Amino acid sequence: MDEALAEFLRHLALEKNASVFTVKSYREDLNQAVDFFRGRLSGKGLEPAQLTTRLLRAYLAWLHEQGYAKTTMARRIAAVRSWCRFLCRQGVLAANPADGLRGPRQEKKLPHFLSEQDLVRLLGTPPADTPLGIRDRAILETLYSAGLRVGELTGLNLADVDLESGLATVRGKGKRERLALLGPPALGALRHWLAQRDALAARARSQTAVYLNKRGTRLTTRSVGRLLQKYLAMAGLDPRTSPHTLRHSFATHLLDRGADIRSVQELLGHRSLANTQIYTHVTTHRLRDSYHKAHPRG
């Protein structure tokens, strides 16, 4: 069983181009499932052929008993389903025991986003007279202007950014590349930061990364989250806001101002339009609120 799991994880990393974080998440989820299967069958010599629909349903019931959130349960069941499909394709399993296995029904939550006014307040918070403040303003402007995931931002290299055309090449999920657009405010903030970065280049330990920390190495996603929290507190904004909130805000504001949903899908790098349509629910929700507040018989 352990060998079958290791082979699946290699498949994710090498053939599916899954990120290190995705492989880590699958490994943790599936290790938990294997530990449950081994305990349930009371044997260390667990084989993939011993996986049955009944065993998988028992695992789902156990997750429920442990009090896991519905989102966590759904993710772990999805990992088991993916693994079973892989085992079937490899000929290890003759039939898929996960067929018909369904996770808990998910409650649809609208993504949290900031209003345009709150975004202006946030983007103006970092100080413009210190190197780190200049860097931080460029980070926030780039996240919002291009609708980037935080990992896409920290992965940016100098060669990925074309200031003349206002384009950046970003590598998203599955290492898929796309072009991101940078508006004038983001380009101005980025130029300002790169001038500061050049002054640090002699002692920079990363000669390729756009965004560096104080030690001259590539900035991490965790560091971006921390600096955002600092500026949210300074601006008096919702502390629930995360770097991904700026991506949600990017999409919501585009649709609010009449952008075509297919264009927004491409800018976000979504494979499926279904992933982008959540933002139409956001704008519809806001229209409904406006209607009920303003219409005499609403």
Tab-separated table of C-alpha atoms in Angstrom:
chain	number	residue	atom	x	y	z
A	1	MET	CA	0.000	0.000	0.000
A	2	ASP	CA	2.805	2.417	0.885
A	3	GLU	CA	4.486	1.738	-2.457
A	4	ALA	CA	1.223	2.360	-4.324
A	5	LEU	CA	0.811	5.667	-2.491
A	6	ALA	CA	4.396	6.728	-3.238
A	7	GLU	CA	3.860	5.950	-6.934
A	8	PHE	CA	0.719	8.112	-7.000
A	9	LEU	CA	2.535	11.032	-5.389
A	10	ARG	CA	5.354	10.720	-7.950
A	11	HIS	CA	2.710	10.776	-10.680
A	12	LEU	CA	1.271	14.011	-9.280
A	13	ALA	CA	4.661	15.705	-9.088
A	14	LEU	CA	6.223	14.516	-12.348
A	15	GLU	CA	3.363	13.908	-14.749
A	16	LYS	CA	0.666	16.255	-13.490
A	17	ASN	CA	3.137	19.039	-12.596
A	18	ALA	CA	1.444	19.502	-9.218
A	19	SER	CA	3.056	22.037	-6.909
A	20	VAL	CA	5.059	21.031	-3.847
A	21	PHE	CA	2.177	22.251	-1.666
A	22	THR	CA	-0.393	20.168	-3.580
A	23	VAL	CA	1.702	16.999	-3.288
A	24	LYS	CA	2.225	17.685	0.423
A	25	SER	CA	-1.529	18.087	0.929
A	26	TYR	CA	-2.291	14.817	-0.900
A	27	ARG	CA	0.405	13.007	1.079
A	28	GLU	CA	-1.003	14.159	4.423
A	29	ASP	CA	-4.615	13.370	3.482
A	30	LEU	CA	-3.851	9.945	2.045
A	31	ASN	CA	-1.499	8.963	4.874
A	32	GLN	CA	-4.373	9.583	7.252
A	33	ALA	CA	-6.668	7.424	5.101
A	34	VAL	CA	-4.111	4.588	4.921
A	35	ASP	CA	-3.651	4.698	8.708
A	36	PHE	CA	-7.419	4.349	9.090
A	37	PHE	CA	-7.576	1.433	6.610
A	38	ARG	CA	-4.703	-0.324	8.368
A	39	GLY	CA	-6.323	0.108	11.785
A	40	ARG	CA	-9.705	-1.013	10.504
A	41	LEU	CA	-8.264	-4.147	8.908
A	42	SER	CA	-5.934	-4.786	11.870
A	43	GLY	CA	-2.970	-5.629	9.683
A	44	LYS	CA	0.277	-4.054	8.581
A	45	GLY	CA	0.405	-5.876	5.245
A	46	LEU	CA	-2.324	-3.748	3.694
A	47	GLU	CA	-2.723	-4.184	-0.076
A	48	PRO	CA	-4.580	-1.884	-2.543
A	49	ALA	CA	-6.813	-4.831	-3.495
A	50	GLN	CA	-8.271	-4.696	0.030
A	51	LEU	CA	-9.832	-1.285	-0.664
A	52	THR	CA	-13.611	-1.677	-0.890
A	53	THR	CA	-16.555	0.678	-1.117
A	54	ARG	CA	-17.591	-0.377	2.390
A	55	LEU	CA	-14.152	0.483	3.758
A	56	LEU	CA	-14.184	3.902	2.079
A	57	ARG	CA	-17.653	4.635	3.443
A	58	ALA	CA	-16.432	3.680	6.904
A	59	TYR	CA	-13.597	6.186	6.470
A	60	LEU	CA	-16.088	8.913	5.492
A	61	ALA	CA	-18.213	8.096	8.545
A	62	TRP	CA	-15.099	8.226	10.771
A	63	LEU	CA	-14.181	11.667	9.426
A	64	HIS	CA	-17.678	12.839	10.314
A	65	GLU	CA	-17.390	11.375	13.824
A	66	GLN	CA	-14.090	13.196	14.361
A	67	GLY	CA	-15.865	16.501	13.791
A	68	TYR	CA	-13.908	17.605	10.716
A	69	ALA	CA	-15.264	20.566	8.764
A	70	LYS	CA	-17.213	19.717	5.616
A	71	THR	CA	-14.540	21.327	3.449
A	72	THR	CA	-11.823	19.168	5.037
A	73	MET	CA	-13.908	16.008	4.633
A	74	ALA	CA	-14.632	16.825	1.004
A	75	ARG	CA	-10.933	17.409	0.273
A	76	ARG	CA	-9.861	14.132	1.883
A	77	ILE	CA	-12.522	12.104	0.089
A	78	ALA	CA	-11.524	13.787	-3.206
A	79	ALA	CA	-7.909	12.718	-2.569
A	80	VAL	CA	-9.003	9.102	-2.046
A	81	ARG	CA	-11.105	9.214	-5.230
A	82	SER	CA	-8.162	10.523	-7.255
A	83	TRP	CA	-5.887	7.821	-5.870
A	84	CYS	CA	-8.398	5.069	-6.658
A	85	ARG	CA	-8.792	6.320	-10.243
A	86	PHE	CA	-5.017	6.218	-10.608
A	87	LEU	CA	-4.875	2.647	-9.248
A	88	CYS	CA	-7.528	1.609	-11.773
A	89	ARG	CA	-5.611	3.178	-14.676
A	90	GLN	CA	-2.477	1.379	-13.510
A	91	GLY	CA	-4.337	-1.934	-13.454
A	92	VAL	CA	-3.801	-2.351	-9.721
A	93	LEU	CA	-7.574	-2.299	-9.098
A	94	ALA	CA	-10.042	-4.040	-11.399
A	95	ALA	CA	-12.937	-1.830	-10.263
A	96	ASN	CA	-13.030	1.562	-8.606
A	97	PRO	CA	-14.277	1.263	-4.992
A	98	ALA	CA	-14.701	5.047	-4.844
A	99	ASP	CA	-17.395	5.073	-7.562
A	100	GLY	CA	-20.501	6.536	-5.996
A	101	LEU	CA	-18.625	7.762	-2.929
A	102	ARG	CA	-19.738	11.309	-2.195
A	103	GLY	CA	-18.442	13.741	0.349
A	104	PRO	CA	-20.700	15.979	2.461
A	105	ARG	CA	-22.816	18.563	0.693
A	106	GLN	CA	-20.946	21.852	0.694
A	107	GLU	CA	-22.454	25.170	1.677
A	108	LYS	CA	-21.729	27.716	-1.019
A	109	LYS	CA	-19.955	30.683	0.524
A	110	LEU	CA	-19.465	33.896	-1.363
A	111	PRO	CA	-15.806	34.943	-1.460
A	112	HIS	CA	-14.768	37.770	0.827
A	113	PHE	CA	-13.638	40.895	-1.024
A	114	LEU	CA	-12.856	44.535	-0.322
A	115	SER	CA	-14.762	47.463	-1.759
A	116	GLU	CA	-12.999	49.793	-4.173
A	117	GLN	CA	-12.824	52.437	-1.453
A	118	ASP	CA	-11.234	50.009	1.022
A	119	LEU	CA	-8.726	48.912	-1.617
A	120	VAL	CA	-7.668	52.517	-2.199
A	121	ARG	CA	-7.189	52.930	1.549
A	122	LEU	CA	-5.153	49.744	1.846
A	123	LEU	CA	-2.949	50.451	-1.171
A	124	GLY	CA	-2.097	53.889	0.195
A	125	THR	CA	-1.029	52.599	3.621
A	126	PRO	CA	2.587	51.417	3.063
A	127	PRO	CA	5.064	54.280	3.591
A	128	ALA	CA	6.534	55.729	0.415
A	129	ASP	CA	9.821	56.827	1.998
A	130	THR	CA	11.356	53.504	3.127
A	131	PRO	CA	12.667	50.623	0.984
A	132	LEU	CA	10.369	48.076	2.632
A	133	GLY	CA	7.368	50.387	2.377
A	134	ILE	CA	8.086	50.900	-1.326
A	135	ARG	CA	8.383	47.130	-1.770
A	136	ASP	CA	5.165	46.465	0.131
A	137	ARG	CA	3.195	48.985	-1.893
A	138	ALA	CA	4.420	47.317	-5.088
A	139	ILE	CA	3.389	43.907	-3.712
A	140	LEU	CA	-0.160	45.030	-2.876
A	141	GLU	CA	-0.552	46.887	-6.169
A	142	THR	CA	0.663	43.869	-8.146
A	143	LEU	CA	-1.598	41.407	-6.314
A	144	TYR	CA	-4.667	43.557	-6.974
A	145	SER	CA	-3.790	44.856	-10.441
A	146	ALA	CA	-3.062	41.404	-11.887
A	147	GLY	CA	-5.327	39.258	-9.695
A	148	LEU	CA	-2.411	37.026	-8.728
A	149	ARG	CA	-2.313	34.169	-6.281
A	150	VAL	CA	0.260	34.904	-3.594
A	151	GLY	CA	2.434	32.000	-4.772
A	152	GLU	CA	2.418	33.450	-8.285
A	153	LEU	CA	3.588	36.788	-6.920
A	154	THR	CA	6.435	35.367	-4.817
A	155	GLY	CA	7.489	33.207	-7.777
A	156	LEU	CA	7.935	36.193	-10.088
A	157	ASN	CA	11.424	36.607	-11.536
A	158	LEU	CA	12.896	39.741	-13.076
A	159	ALA	CA	12.782	38.118	-16.516
A	160	ASP	CA	9.023	37.532	-16.116
A	161	VAL	CA	8.143	41.239	-15.976
A	162	ASP	CA	7.965	43.487	-19.059
A	163	LEU	CA	7.492	47.033	-17.804
A	164	GLU	CA	7.194	48.466	-21.311
A	165	SER	CA	4.218	46.332	-22.283
A	166	GLY	CA	2.737	46.114	-18.775
A	167	LEU	CA	2.752	42.317	-18.840
A	168	ALA	CA	4.024	39.664	-16.464
A	169	THR	CA	4.418	35.940	-17.114
A	170	VAL	CA	3.120	34.022	-14.111
A	171	ARG	CA	3.124	30.315	-13.316
A	172	GLY	CA	-0.122	29.205	-11.751
A	173	LYS	CA	-1.530	25.885	-10.578
A	174	GLY	CA	0.002	22.893	-12.304
A	175	LYS	CA	2.846	25.213	-13.390
A	176	ARG	CA	0.622	26.516	-16.198
A	177	GLU	CA	1.853	29.841	-17.555
A	178	ARG	CA	-0.320	32.826	-18.413
A	179	LEU	CA	0.123	36.526	-19.070
A	180	ALA	CA	-1.040	38.924	-16.366
A	181	LEU	CA	-1.781	42.601	-16.950
A	182	LEU	CA	-0.308	45.382	-14.828
A	183	GLY	CA	-2.087	48.728	-14.687
A	184	PRO	CA	-0.325	52.111	-14.481
A	185	PRO	CA	-0.400	52.364	-10.638
A	186	ALA	CA	1.095	48.878	-10.309
A	187	LEU	CA	3.727	49.604	-12.953
A	188	GLY	CA	4.678	52.853	-11.214
A	189	ALA	CA	4.973	51.126	-7.829
A	190	LEU	CA	6.948	48.270	-9.390
A	191	ARG	CA	9.393	50.624	-11.112
A	192	HIS	CA	9.911	52.444	-7.826
A	193	TRP	CA	10.632	49.169	-6.028
A	194	LEU	CA	12.976	47.860	-8.735
A	195	ALA	CA	15.050	51.033	-8.406
A	196	GLN	CA	15.363	50.274	-4.688
A	197	ARG	CA	16.046	46.613	-5.409
A	198	ASP	CA	18.887	47.526	-7.754
A	199	ALA	CA	20.520	49.409	-4.894
A	200	LEU	CA	20.373	46.187	-2.857
A	201	ALA	CA	21.413	43.915	-5.713
A	202	ALA	CA	25.058	43.755	-4.648
A	203	ARG	CA	24.104	42.028	-1.393
A	204	ALA	CA	20.979	40.265	-2.695
A	205	ARG	CA	21.321	36.509	-2.387
A	206	SER	CA	18.577	35.974	-4.954
A	207	GLN	CA	19.582	37.590	-8.223
A	208	THR	CA	16.376	36.503	-10.002
A	209	ALA	CA	13.422	37.158	-7.641
A	210	VAL	CA	11.433	40.358	-8.061
A	211	TYR	CA	10.475	40.571	-4.402
A	212	LEU	CA	13.146	40.145	-1.723
A	213	ASN	CA	13.097	40.136	2.054
A	214	LYS	CA	15.478	42.051	4.321
A	215	ARG	CA	18.077	39.302	3.988
A	216	GLY	CA	18.112	39.567	0.208
A	217	THR	CA	16.366	36.234	-0.409
A	218	ARG	CA	13.082	35.535	-2.173
A	219	LEU	CA	10.030	36.654	-0.214
A	220	THR	CA	7.789	33.819	1.050
A	221	THR	CA	3.999	33.559	0.868
A	222	ARG	CA	3.844	33.606	4.663
A	223	SER	CA	5.769	36.888	4.765
A	224	VAL	CA	3.290	38.433	2.317
A	225	GLY	CA	0.429	37.376	4.598
A	226	ARG	CA	2.125	38.956	7.605
A	227	LEU	CA	2.827	42.263	5.908
A	228	LEU	CA	-0.762	42.421	4.666
A	229	GLN	CA	-2.070	41.918	8.205
A	230	LYS	CA	0.120	44.800	9.379
A	231	TYR	CA	-1.310	47.189	6.794
A	232	LEU	CA	-4.885	46.026	7.389
A	233	ALA	CA	-4.487	46.954	11.061
A	234	MET	CA	-2.990	50.319	10.137
A	235	ALA	CA	-5.857	51.034	7.717
A	236	GLY	CA	-8.537	49.751	10.116
A	237	LEU	CA	-9.805	47.156	7.644
A	238	ASP	CA	-11.319	43.683	8.084
A	239	PRO	CA	-8.623	41.394	9.573
A	240	ARG	CA	-10.190	38.392	7.769
A	241	THR	CA	-8.638	39.776	4.604
A	242	SER	CA	-5.900	37.581	3.110
A	243	PRO	CA	-3.692	37.988	0.022
A	244	HIS	CA	-6.270	35.882	-1.853
A	245	THR	CA	-8.915	38.471	-0.936
A	246	LEU	CA	-7.168	40.895	-3.305
A	247	ARG	CA	-7.627	38.313	-6.081
A	248	HIS	CA	-11.325	38.004	-5.188
A	249	SER	CA	-11.590	41.799	-5.210
A	250	PHE	CA	-9.874	41.985	-8.612
A	251	ALA	CA	-12.450	39.646	-10.190
A	252	THR	CA	-15.454	41.190	-8.450
A	253	HIS	CA	-14.523	44.745	-9.407
A	254	LEU	CA	-13.935	43.759	-13.052
A	255	LEU	CA	-17.380	42.163	-13.300
A	256	ASP	CA	-18.991	45.076	-11.443
A	257	ARG	CA	-17.613	47.408	-14.105
A	258	GLY	CA	-18.872	45.300	-17.021
A	259	ALA	CA	-15.974	42.974	-17.878
A	260	ASP	CA	-16.849	39.822	-19.803
A	261	ILE	CA	-16.743	36.707	-17.614
A	262	ARG	CA	-14.658	34.807	-20.192
A	263	SER	CA	-12.029	37.537	-20.049
A	264	VAL	CA	-12.010	37.397	-16.255
A	265	GLN	CA	-11.632	33.607	-16.446
A	266	GLU	CA	-8.567	34.005	-18.648
A	267	LEU	CA	-7.054	36.713	-16.460
A	268	LEU	CA	-7.505	34.555	-13.359
A	269	GLY	CA	-6.059	31.503	-15.085
A	270	HIS	CA	-9.092	29.338	-14.321
A	271	ARG	CA	-9.361	26.169	-16.402
A	272	SER	CA	-13.099	25.946	-15.870
A	273	LEU	CA	-15.643	28.739	-16.206
A	274	ALA	CA	-17.460	27.220	-13.221
A	275	ASN	CA	-14.635	28.451	-10.963
A	276	THR	CA	-15.118	32.009	-12.227
A	277	GLN	CA	-18.900	32.017	-11.987
A	278	ILE	CA	-18.802	32.348	-8.199
A	279	TYR	CA	-18.003	36.021	-8.799
A	280	THR	CA	-21.221	36.481	-10.774
A	281	HIS	CA	-23.023	35.311	-7.623
A	282	VAL	CA	-21.205	38.035	-5.704
A	283	THR	CA	-22.272	40.762	-8.112
A	284	THR	CA	-25.846	39.412	-8.276
A	285	HIS	CA	-25.964	39.369	-4.479
A	286	ARG	CA	-24.881	42.999	-4.369
A	287	LEU	CA	-27.432	43.978	-7.026
A	288	ARG	CA	-30.159	42.274	-5.016
A	289	ASP	CA	-29.136	44.183	-1.871
A	290	SER	CA	-29.218	47.472	-3.802
A	291	TYR	CA	-32.610	46.597	-5.232
A	292	HIS	CA	-34.151	45.821	-1.841
A	293	LYS	CA	-32.717	48.998	-0.327
A	294	ALA	CA	-33.731	51.341	-3.158
A	295	HIS	CA	-36.890	50.014	-4.787
A	296	PRO	CA	-40.133	51.378	-3.250
A	297	ARG	CA	-41.712	47.926	-3.381
A	298	GLY	CA	-38.500	45.932	-3.070
